[in-house]
Short mmCIF file of the N, C-alpha and C atoms (twelve columns), coordinates in Angstrom:
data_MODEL
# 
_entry.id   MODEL 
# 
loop_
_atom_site.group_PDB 
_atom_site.id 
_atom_site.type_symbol 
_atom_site.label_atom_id 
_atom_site.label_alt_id 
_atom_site.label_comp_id 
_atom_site.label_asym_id 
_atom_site.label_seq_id 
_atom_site.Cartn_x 
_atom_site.Cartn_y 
_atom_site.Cartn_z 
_atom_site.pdbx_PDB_model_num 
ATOM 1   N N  . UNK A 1   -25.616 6.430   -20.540 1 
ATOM 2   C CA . UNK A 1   -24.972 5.262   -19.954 1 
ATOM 3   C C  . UNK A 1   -23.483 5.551   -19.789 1 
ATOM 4   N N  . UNK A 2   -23.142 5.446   -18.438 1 
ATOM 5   C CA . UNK A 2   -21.737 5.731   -18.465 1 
ATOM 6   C C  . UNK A 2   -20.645 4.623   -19.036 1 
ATOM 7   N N  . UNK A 3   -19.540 5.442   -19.201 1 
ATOM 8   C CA . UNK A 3   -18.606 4.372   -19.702 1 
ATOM 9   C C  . UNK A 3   -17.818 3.303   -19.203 1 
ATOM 10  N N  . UNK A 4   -17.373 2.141   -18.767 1 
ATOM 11  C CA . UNK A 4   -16.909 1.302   -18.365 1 
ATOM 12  C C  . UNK A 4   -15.440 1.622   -18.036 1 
ATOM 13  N N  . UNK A 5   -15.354 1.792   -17.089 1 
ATOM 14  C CA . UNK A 5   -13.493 1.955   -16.740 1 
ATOM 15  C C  . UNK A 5   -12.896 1.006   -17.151 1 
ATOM 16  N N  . UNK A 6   -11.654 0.217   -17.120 1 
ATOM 17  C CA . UNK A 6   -10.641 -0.123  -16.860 1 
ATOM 18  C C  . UNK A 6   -11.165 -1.417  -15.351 1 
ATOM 19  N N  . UNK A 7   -11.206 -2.053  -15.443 1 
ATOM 20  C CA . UNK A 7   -11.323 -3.058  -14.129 1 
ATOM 21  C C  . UNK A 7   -10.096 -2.731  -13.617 1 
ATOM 22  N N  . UNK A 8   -9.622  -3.019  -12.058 1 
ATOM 23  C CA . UNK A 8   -8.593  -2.906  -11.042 1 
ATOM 24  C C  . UNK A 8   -8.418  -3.920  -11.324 1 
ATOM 25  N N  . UNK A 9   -6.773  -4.214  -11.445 1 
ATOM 26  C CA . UNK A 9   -5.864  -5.683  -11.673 1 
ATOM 27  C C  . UNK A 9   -5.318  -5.258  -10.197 1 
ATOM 28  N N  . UNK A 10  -5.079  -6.524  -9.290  1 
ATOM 29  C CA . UNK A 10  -3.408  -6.579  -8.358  1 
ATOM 30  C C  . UNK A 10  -3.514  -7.734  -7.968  1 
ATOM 31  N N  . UNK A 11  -1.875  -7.672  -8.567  1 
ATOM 32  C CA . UNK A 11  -1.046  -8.864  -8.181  1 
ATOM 33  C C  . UNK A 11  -0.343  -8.640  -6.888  1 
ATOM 34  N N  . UNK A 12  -0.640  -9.777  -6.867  1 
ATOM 35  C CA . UNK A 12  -0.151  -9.765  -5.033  1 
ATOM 36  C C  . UNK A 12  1.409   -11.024 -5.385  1 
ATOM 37  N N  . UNK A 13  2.432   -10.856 -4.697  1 
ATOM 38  C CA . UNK A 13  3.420   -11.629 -4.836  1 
ATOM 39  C C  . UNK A 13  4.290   -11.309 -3.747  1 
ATOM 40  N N  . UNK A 14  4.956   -12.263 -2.830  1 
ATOM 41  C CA . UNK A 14  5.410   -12.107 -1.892  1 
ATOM 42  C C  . UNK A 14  7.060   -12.358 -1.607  1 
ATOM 43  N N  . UNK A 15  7.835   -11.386 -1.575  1 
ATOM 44  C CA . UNK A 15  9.085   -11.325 -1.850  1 
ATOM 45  C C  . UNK A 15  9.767   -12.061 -0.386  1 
ATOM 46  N N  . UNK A 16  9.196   -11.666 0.723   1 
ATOM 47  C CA . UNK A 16  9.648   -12.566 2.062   1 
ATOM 48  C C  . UNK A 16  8.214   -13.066 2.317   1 
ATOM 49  N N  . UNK A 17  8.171   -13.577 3.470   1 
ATOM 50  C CA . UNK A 17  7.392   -14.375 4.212   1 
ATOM 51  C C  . UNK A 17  6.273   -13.526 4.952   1 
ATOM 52  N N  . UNK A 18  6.717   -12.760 5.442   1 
ATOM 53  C CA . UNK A 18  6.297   -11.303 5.972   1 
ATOM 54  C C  . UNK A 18  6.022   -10.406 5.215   1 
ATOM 55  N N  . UNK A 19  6.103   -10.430 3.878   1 
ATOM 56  C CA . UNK A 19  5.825   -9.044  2.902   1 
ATOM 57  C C  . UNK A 19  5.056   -8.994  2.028   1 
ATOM 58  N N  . UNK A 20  4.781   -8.537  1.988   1 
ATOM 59  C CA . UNK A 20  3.178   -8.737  0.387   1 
ATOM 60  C C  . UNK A 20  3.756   -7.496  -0.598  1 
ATOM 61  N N  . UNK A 21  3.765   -7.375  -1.717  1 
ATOM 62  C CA . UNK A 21  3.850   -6.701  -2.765  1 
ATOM 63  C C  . UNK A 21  2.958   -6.637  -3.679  1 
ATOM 64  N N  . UNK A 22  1.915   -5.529  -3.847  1 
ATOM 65  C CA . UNK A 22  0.546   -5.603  -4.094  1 
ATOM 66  C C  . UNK A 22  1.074   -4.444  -5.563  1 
ATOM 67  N N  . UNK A 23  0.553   -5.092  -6.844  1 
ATOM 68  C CA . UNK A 23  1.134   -4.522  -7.886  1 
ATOM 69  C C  . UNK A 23  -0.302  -3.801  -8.218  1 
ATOM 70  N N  . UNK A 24  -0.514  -2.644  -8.629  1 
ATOM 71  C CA . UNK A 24  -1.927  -2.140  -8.678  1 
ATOM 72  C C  . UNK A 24  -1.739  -1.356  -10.094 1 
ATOM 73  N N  . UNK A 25  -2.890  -2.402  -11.043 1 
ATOM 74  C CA . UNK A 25  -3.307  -1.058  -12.074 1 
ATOM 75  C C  . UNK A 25  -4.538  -0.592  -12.252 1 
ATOM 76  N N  . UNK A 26  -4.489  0.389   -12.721 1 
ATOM 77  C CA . UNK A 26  -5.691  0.864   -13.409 1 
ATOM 78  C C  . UNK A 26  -5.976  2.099   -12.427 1 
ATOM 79  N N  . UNK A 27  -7.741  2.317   -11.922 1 
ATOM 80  C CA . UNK A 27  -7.811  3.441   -11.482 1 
ATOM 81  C C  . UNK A 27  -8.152  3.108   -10.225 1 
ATOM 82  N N  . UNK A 28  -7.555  3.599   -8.951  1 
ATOM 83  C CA . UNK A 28  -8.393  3.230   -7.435  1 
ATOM 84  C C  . UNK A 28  -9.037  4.240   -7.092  1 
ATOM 85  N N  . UNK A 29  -10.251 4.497   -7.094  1 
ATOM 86  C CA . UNK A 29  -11.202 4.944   -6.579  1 
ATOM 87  C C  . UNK A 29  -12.829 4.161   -6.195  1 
ATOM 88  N N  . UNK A 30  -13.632 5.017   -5.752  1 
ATOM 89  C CA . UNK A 30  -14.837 4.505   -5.265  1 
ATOM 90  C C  . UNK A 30  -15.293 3.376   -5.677  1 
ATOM 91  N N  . UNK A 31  -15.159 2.942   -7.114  1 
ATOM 92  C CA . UNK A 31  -15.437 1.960   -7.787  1 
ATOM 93  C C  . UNK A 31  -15.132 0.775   -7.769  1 
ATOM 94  N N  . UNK A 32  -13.441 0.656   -7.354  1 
ATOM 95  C CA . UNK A 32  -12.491 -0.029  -6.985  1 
ATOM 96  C C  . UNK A 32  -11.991 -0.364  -5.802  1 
ATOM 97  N N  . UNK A 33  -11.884 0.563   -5.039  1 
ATOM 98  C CA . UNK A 33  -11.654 0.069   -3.787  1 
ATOM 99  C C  . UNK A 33  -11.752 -0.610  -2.865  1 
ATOM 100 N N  . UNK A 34  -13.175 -1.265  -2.755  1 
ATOM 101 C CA . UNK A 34  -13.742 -2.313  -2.030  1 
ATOM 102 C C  . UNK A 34  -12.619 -3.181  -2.589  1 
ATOM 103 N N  . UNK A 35  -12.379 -3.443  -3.810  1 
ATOM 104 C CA . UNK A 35  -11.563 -4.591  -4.261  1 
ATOM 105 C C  . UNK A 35  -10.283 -4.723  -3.703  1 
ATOM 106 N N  . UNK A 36  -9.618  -3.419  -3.836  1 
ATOM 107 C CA . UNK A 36  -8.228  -3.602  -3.124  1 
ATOM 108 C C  . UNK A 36  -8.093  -3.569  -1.319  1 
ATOM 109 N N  . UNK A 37  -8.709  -3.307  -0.992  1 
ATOM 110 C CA . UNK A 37  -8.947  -3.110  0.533   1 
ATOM 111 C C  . UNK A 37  -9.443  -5.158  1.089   1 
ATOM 112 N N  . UNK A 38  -9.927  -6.241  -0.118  1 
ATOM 113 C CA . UNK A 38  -9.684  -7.080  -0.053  1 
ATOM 114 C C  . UNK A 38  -8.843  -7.600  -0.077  1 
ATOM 115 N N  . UNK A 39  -7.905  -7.434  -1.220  1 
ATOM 116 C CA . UNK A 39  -6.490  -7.930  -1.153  1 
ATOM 117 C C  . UNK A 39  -5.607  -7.819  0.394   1 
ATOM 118 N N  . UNK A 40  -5.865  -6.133  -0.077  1 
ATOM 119 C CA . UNK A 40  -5.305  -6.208  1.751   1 
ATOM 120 C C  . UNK A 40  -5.607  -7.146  2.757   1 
ATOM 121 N N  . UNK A 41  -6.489  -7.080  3.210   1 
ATOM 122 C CA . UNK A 41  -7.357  -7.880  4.566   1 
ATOM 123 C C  . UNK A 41  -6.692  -9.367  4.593   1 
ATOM 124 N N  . UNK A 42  -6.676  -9.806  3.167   1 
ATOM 125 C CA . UNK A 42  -6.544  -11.693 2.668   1 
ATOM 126 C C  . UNK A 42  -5.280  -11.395 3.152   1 
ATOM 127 N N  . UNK A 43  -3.892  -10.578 2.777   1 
ATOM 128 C CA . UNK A 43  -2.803  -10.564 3.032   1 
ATOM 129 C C  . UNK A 43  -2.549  -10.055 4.675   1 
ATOM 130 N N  . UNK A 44  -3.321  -9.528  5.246   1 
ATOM 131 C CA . UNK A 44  -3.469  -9.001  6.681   1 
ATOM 132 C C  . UNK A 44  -3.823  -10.640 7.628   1 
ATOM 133 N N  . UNK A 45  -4.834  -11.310 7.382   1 
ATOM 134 C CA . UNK A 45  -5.255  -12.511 7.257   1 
ATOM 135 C C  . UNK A 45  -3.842  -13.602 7.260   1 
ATOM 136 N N  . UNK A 46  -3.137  -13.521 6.096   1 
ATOM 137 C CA . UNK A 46  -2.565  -14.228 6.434   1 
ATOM 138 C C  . UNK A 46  -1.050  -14.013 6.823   1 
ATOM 139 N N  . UNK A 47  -1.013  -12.992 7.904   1 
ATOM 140 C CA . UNK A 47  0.130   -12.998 8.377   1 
ATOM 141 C C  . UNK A 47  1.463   -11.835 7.988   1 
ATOM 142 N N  . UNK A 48  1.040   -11.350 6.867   1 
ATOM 143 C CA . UNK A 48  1.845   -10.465 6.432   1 
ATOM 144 C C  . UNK A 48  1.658   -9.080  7.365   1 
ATOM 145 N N  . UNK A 49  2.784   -8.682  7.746   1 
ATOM 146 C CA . UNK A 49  3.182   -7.354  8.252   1 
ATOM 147 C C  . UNK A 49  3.626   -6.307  7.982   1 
ATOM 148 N N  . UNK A 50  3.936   -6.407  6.517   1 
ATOM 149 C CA . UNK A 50  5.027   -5.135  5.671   1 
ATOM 150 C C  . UNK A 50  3.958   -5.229  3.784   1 
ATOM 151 N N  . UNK A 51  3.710   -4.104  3.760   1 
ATOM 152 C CA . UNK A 51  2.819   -3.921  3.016   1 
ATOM 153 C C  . UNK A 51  3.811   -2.924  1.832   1 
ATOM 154 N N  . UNK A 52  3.956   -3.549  0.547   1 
ATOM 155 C CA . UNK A 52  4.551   -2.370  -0.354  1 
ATOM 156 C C  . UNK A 52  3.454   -2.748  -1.787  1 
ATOM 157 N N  . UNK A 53  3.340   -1.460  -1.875  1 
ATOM 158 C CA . UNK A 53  1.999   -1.053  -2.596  1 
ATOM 159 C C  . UNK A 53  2.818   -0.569  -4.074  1 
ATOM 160 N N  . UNK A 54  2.605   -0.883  -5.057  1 
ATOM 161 C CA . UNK A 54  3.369   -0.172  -6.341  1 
ATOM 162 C C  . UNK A 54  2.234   0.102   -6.957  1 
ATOM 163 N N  . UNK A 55  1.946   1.683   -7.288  1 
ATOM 164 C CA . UNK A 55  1.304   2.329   -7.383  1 
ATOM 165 C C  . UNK A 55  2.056   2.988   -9.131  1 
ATOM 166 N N  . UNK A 56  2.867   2.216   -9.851  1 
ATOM 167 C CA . UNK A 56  3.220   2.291   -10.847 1 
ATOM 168 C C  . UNK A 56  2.521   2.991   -12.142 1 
ATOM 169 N N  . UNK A 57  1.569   1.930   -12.263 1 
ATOM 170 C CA . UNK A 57  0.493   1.741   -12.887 1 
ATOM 171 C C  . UNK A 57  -1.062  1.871   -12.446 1 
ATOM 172 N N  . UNK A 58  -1.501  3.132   -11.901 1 
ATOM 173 C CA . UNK A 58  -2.797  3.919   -11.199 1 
ATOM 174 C C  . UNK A 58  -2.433  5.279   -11.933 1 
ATOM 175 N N  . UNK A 59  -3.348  5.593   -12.825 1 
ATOM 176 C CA . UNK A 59  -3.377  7.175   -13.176 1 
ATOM 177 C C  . UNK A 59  -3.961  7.840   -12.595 1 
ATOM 178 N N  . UNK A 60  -4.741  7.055   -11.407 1 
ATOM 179 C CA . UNK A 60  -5.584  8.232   -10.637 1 
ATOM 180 C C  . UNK A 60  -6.356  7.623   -9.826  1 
ATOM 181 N N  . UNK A 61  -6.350  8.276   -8.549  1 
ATOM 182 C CA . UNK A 61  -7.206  7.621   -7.504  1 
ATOM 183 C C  . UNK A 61  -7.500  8.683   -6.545  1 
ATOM 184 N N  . UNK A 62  -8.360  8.235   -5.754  1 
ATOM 185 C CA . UNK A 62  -9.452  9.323   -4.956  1 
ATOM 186 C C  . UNK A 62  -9.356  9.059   -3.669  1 
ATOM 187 N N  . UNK A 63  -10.317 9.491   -2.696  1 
ATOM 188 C CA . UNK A 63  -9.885  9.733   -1.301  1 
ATOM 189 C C  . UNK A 63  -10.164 8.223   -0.756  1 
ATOM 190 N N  . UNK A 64  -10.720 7.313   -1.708  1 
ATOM 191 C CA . UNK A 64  -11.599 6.046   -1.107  1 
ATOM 192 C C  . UNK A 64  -9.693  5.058   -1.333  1 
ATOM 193 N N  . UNK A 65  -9.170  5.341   -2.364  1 
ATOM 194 C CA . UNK A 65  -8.002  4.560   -2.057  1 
ATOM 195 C C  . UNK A 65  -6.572  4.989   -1.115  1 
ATOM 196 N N  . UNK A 66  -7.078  6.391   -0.940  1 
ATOM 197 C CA . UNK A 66  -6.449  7.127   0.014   1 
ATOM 198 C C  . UNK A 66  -6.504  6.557   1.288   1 
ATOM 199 N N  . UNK A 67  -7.923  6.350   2.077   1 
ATOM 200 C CA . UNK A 67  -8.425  6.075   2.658   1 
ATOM 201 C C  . UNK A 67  -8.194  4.811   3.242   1 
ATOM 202 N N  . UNK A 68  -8.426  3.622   2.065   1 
ATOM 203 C CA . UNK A 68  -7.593  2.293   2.390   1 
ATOM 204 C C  . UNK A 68  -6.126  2.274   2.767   1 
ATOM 205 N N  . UNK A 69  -5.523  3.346   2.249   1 
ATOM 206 C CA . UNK A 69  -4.455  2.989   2.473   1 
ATOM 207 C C  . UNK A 69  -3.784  3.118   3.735   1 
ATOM 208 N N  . UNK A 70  -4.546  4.655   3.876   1 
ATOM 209 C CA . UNK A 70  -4.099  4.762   5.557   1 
ATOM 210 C C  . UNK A 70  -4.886  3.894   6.671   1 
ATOM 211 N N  . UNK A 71  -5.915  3.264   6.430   1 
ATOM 212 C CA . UNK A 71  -6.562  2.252   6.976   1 
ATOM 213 C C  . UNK A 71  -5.212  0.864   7.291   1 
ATOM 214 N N  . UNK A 72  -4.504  0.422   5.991   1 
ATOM 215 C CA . UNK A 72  -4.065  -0.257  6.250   1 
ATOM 216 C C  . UNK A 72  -2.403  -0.057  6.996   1 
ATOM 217 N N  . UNK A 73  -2.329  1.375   7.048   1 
ATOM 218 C CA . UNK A 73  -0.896  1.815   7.232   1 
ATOM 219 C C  . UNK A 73  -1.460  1.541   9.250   1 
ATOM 220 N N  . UNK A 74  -2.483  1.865   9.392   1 
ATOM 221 C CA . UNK A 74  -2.572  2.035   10.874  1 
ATOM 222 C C  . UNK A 74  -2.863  0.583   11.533  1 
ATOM 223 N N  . UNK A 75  -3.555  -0.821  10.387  1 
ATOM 224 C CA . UNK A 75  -3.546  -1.565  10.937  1 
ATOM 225 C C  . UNK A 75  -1.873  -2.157  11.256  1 
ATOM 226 N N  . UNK A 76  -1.005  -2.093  9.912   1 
ATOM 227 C CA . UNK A 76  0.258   -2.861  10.072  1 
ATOM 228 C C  . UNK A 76  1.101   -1.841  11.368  1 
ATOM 229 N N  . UNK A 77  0.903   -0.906  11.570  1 
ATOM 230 C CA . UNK A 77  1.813   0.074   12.737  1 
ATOM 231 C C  . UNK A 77  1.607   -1.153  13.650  1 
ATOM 232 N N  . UNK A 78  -0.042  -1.519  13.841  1 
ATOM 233 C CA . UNK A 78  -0.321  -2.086  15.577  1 
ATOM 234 C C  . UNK A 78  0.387   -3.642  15.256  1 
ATOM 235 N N  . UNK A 79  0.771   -3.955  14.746  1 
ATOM 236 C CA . UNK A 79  1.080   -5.414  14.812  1 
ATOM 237 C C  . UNK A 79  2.636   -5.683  15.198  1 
ATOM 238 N N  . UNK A 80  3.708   -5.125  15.187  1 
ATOM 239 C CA . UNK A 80  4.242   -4.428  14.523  1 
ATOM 240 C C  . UNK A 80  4.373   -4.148  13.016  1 
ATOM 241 N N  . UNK A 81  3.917   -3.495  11.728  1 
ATOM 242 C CA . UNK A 81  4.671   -3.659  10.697  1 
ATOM 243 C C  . UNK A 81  4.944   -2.421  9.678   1 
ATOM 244 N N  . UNK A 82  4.623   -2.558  8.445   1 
ATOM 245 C CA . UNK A 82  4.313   -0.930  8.186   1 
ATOM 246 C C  . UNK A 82  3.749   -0.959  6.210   1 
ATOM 247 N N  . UNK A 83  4.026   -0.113  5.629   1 
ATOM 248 C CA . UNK A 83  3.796   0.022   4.617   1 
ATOM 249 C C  . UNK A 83  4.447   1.249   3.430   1 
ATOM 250 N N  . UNK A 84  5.076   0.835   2.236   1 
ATOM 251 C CA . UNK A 84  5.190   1.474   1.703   1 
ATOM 252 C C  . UNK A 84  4.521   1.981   -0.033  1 
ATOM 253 N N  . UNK A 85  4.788   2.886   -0.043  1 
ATOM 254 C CA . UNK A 85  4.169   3.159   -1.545  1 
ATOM 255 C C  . UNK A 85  5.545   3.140   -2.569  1 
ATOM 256 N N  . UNK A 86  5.052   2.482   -3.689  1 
ATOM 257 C CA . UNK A 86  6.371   2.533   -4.304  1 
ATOM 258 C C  . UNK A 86  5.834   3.398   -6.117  1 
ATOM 259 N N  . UNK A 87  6.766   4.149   -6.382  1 
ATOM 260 C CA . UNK A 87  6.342   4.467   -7.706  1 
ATOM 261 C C  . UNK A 87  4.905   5.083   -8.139  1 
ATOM 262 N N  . UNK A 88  5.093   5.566   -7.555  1 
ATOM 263 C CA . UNK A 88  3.125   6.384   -7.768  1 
ATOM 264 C C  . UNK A 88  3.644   7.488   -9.289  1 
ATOM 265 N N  . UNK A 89  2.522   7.411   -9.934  1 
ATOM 266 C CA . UNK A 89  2.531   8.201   -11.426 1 
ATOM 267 C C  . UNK A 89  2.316   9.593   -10.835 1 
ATOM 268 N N  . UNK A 90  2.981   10.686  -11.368 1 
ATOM 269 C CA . UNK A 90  3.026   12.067  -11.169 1 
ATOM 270 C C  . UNK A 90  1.739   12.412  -10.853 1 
ATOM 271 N N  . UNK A 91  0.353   11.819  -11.133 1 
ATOM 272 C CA . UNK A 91  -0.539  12.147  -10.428 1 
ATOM 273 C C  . UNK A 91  -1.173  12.069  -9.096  1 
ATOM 274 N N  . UNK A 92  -0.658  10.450  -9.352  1 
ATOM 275 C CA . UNK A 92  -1.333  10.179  -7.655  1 
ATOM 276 C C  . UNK A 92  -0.279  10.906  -6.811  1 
ATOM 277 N N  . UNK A 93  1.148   10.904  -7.044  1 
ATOM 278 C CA . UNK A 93  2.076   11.749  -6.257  1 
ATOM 279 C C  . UNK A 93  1.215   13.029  -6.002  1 
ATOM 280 N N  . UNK A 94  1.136   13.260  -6.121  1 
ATOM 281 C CA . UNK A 94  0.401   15.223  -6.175  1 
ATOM 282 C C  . UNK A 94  -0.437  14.616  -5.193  1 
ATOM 283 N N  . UNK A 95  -1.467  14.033  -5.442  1 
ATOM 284 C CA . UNK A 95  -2.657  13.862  -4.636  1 
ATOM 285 C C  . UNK A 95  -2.212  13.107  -2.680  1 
ATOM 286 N N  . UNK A 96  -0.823  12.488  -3.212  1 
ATOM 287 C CA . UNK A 96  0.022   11.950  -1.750  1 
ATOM 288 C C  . UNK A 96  0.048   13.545  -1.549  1 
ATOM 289 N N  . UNK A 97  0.641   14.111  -2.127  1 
ATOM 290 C CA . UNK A 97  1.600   15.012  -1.247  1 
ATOM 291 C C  . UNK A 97  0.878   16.295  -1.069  1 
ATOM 292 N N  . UNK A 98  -0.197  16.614  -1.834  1 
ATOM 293 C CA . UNK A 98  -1.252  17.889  -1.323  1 
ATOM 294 C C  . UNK A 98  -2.134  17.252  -0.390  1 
ATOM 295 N N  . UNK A 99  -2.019  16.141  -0.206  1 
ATOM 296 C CA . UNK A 99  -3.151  15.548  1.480   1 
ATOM 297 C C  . UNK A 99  -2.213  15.283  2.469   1 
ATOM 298 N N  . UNK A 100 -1.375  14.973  2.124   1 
ATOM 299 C CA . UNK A 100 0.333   15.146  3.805   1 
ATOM 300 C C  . UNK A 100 0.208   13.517  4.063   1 
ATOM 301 N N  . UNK A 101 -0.953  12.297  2.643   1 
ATOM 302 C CA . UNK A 101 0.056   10.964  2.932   1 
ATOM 303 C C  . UNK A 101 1.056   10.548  2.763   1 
ATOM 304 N N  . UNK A 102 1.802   11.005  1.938   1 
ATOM 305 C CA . UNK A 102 3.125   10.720  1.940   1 
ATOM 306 C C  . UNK A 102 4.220   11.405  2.913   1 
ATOM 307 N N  . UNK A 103 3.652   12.285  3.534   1 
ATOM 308 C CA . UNK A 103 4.669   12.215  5.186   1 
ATOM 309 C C  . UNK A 103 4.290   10.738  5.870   1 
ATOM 310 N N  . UNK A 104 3.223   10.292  6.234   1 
ATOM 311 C CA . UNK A 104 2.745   9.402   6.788   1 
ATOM 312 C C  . UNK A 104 3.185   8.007   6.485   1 
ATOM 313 N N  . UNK A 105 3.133   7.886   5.257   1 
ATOM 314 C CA . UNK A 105 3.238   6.827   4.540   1 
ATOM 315 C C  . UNK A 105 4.348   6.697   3.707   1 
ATOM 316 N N  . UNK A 106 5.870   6.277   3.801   1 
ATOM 317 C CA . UNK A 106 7.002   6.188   3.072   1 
ATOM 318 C C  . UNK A 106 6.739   6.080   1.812   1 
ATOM 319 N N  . UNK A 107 7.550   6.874   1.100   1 
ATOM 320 C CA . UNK A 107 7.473   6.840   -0.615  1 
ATOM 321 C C  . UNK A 107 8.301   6.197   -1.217  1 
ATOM 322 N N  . UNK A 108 8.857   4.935   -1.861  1 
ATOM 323 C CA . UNK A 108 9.863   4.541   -2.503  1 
ATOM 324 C C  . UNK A 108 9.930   4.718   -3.980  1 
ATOM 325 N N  . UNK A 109 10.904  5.096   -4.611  1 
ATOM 326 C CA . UNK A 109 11.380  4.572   -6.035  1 
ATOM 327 C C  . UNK A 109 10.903  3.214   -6.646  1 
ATOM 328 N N  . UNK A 110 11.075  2.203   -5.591  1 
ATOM 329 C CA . UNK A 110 11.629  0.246   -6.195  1 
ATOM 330 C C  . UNK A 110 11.406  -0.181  -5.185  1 
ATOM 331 N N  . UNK A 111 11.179  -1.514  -5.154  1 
ATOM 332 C CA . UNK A 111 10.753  -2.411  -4.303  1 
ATOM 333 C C  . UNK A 111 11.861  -2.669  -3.679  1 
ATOM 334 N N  . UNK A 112 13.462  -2.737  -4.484  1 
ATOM 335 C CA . UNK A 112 14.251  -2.690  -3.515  1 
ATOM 336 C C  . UNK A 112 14.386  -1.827  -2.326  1 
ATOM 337 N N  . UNK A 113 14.464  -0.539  -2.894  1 
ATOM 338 C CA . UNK A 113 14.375  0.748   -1.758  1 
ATOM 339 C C  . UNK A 113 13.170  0.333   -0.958  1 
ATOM 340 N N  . UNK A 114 12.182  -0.248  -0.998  1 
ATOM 341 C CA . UNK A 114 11.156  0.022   -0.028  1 
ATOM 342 C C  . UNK A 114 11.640  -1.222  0.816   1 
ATOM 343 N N  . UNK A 115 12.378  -2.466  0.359   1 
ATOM 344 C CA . UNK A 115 12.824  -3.478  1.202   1 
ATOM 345 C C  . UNK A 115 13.739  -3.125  2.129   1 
ATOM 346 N N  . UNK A 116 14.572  -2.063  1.781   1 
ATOM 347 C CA . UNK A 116 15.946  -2.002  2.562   1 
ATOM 348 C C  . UNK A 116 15.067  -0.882  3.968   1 
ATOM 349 N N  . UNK A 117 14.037  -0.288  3.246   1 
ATOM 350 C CA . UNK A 117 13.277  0.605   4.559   1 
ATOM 351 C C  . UNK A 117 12.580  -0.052  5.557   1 
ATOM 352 N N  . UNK A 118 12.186  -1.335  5.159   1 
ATOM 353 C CA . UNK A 118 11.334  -2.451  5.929   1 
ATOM 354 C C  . UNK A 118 12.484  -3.317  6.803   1 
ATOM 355 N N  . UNK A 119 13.889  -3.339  6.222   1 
ATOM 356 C CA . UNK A 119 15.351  -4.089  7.089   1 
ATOM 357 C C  . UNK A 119 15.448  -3.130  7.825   1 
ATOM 358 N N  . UNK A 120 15.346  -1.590  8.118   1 
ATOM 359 C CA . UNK A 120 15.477  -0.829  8.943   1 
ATOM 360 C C  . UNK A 120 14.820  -0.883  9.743   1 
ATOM 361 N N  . UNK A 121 13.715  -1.171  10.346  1 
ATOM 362 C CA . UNK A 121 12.987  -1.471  10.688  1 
ATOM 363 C C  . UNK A 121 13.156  -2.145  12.131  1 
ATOM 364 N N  . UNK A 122 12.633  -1.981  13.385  1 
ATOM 365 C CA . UNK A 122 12.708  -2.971  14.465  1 
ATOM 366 C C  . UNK A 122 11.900  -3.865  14.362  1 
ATOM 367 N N  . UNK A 123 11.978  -5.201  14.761  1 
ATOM 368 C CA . UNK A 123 11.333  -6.101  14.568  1 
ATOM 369 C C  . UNK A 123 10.079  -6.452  15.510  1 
ATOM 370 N N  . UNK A 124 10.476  -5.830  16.863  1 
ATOM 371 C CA . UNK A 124 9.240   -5.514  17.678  1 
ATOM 372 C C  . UNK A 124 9.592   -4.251  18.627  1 
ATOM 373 N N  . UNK A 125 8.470   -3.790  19.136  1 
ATOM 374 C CA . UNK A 125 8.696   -2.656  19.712  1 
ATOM 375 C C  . UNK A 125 9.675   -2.779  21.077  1 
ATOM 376 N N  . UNK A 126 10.607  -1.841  21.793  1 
ATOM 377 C CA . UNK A 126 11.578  -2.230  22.318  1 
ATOM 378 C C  . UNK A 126 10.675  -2.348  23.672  1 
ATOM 379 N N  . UNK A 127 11.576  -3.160  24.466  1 
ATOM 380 C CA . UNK A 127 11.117  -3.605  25.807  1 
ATOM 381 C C  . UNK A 127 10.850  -2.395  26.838  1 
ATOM 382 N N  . UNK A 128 10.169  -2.286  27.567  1 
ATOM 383 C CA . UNK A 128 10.382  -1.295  28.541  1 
ATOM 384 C C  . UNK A 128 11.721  -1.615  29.777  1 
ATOM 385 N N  . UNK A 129 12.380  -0.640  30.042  1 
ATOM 386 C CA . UNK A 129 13.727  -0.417  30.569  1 
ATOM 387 C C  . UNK A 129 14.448  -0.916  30.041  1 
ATOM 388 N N  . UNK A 130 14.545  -1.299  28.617  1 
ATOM 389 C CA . UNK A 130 15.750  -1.439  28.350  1 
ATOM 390 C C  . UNK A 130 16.531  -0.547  27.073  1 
# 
């Protein structure tokens, strides 16, 4: 009988109006993921466009939360919006950066740093001729 993980906690808390801050612990993989890929959707659902993920607290996750993530990095591009990762544990870092998501997908320190990358930001895509 296998052993019982750790259940997936995330808190979702919204620093603007437009932003979701999805606090994630435990482990994201196969097991888990369906779960967080909900959170997403509910926050996709309702309007949010800027996605920062704190990946603080995940000792380890697999291609299925990989997977969500760039799932959700490509839905917020089309709307306009985007997504960042904030604080990933020296492991999941490795696993960003030997698969090339973290070229893809901005890496922050803090939620501040990932806010001031989301103020950089255009607010919609620019007009044609101008």
């Amino acid at each position: 009988m296998p052993i019982a993980q750790d259940p997936l906690s995330v808190e979702v808390t919204l620093p603007r109006e437009d932003v979701a801050l999805l606090t994630v612990e435990g482990y994201l993989d196969v097991d888990t993921a369906t779960e967080f890929q909900h959170h997403l959707a509910n926050q996709l659902h309702h309007g949010r466009r800027h996605f920062l993920l704190d990946l603080s607290a995940v000792p380890f996750m697999d291609s299925s939360g990989m997977n969500i993530i760039l799932r959700v990095y490509q839905e917020a591009r089309e709307l306009p919006g985007s997504v960042h990762i904030i604080s990933p544990t020296p492991a999941v870092r490795r696993i960003l950066d030997l698969t090339g998501v973290s070229i893809t997908v901005p890496v922050s320190e803090s939620v501040d740093e990932a806010l001031e990358r989301v103020d950089g930001l255009p607010d919609t895509p620019a007009e044609p001729g101008s």
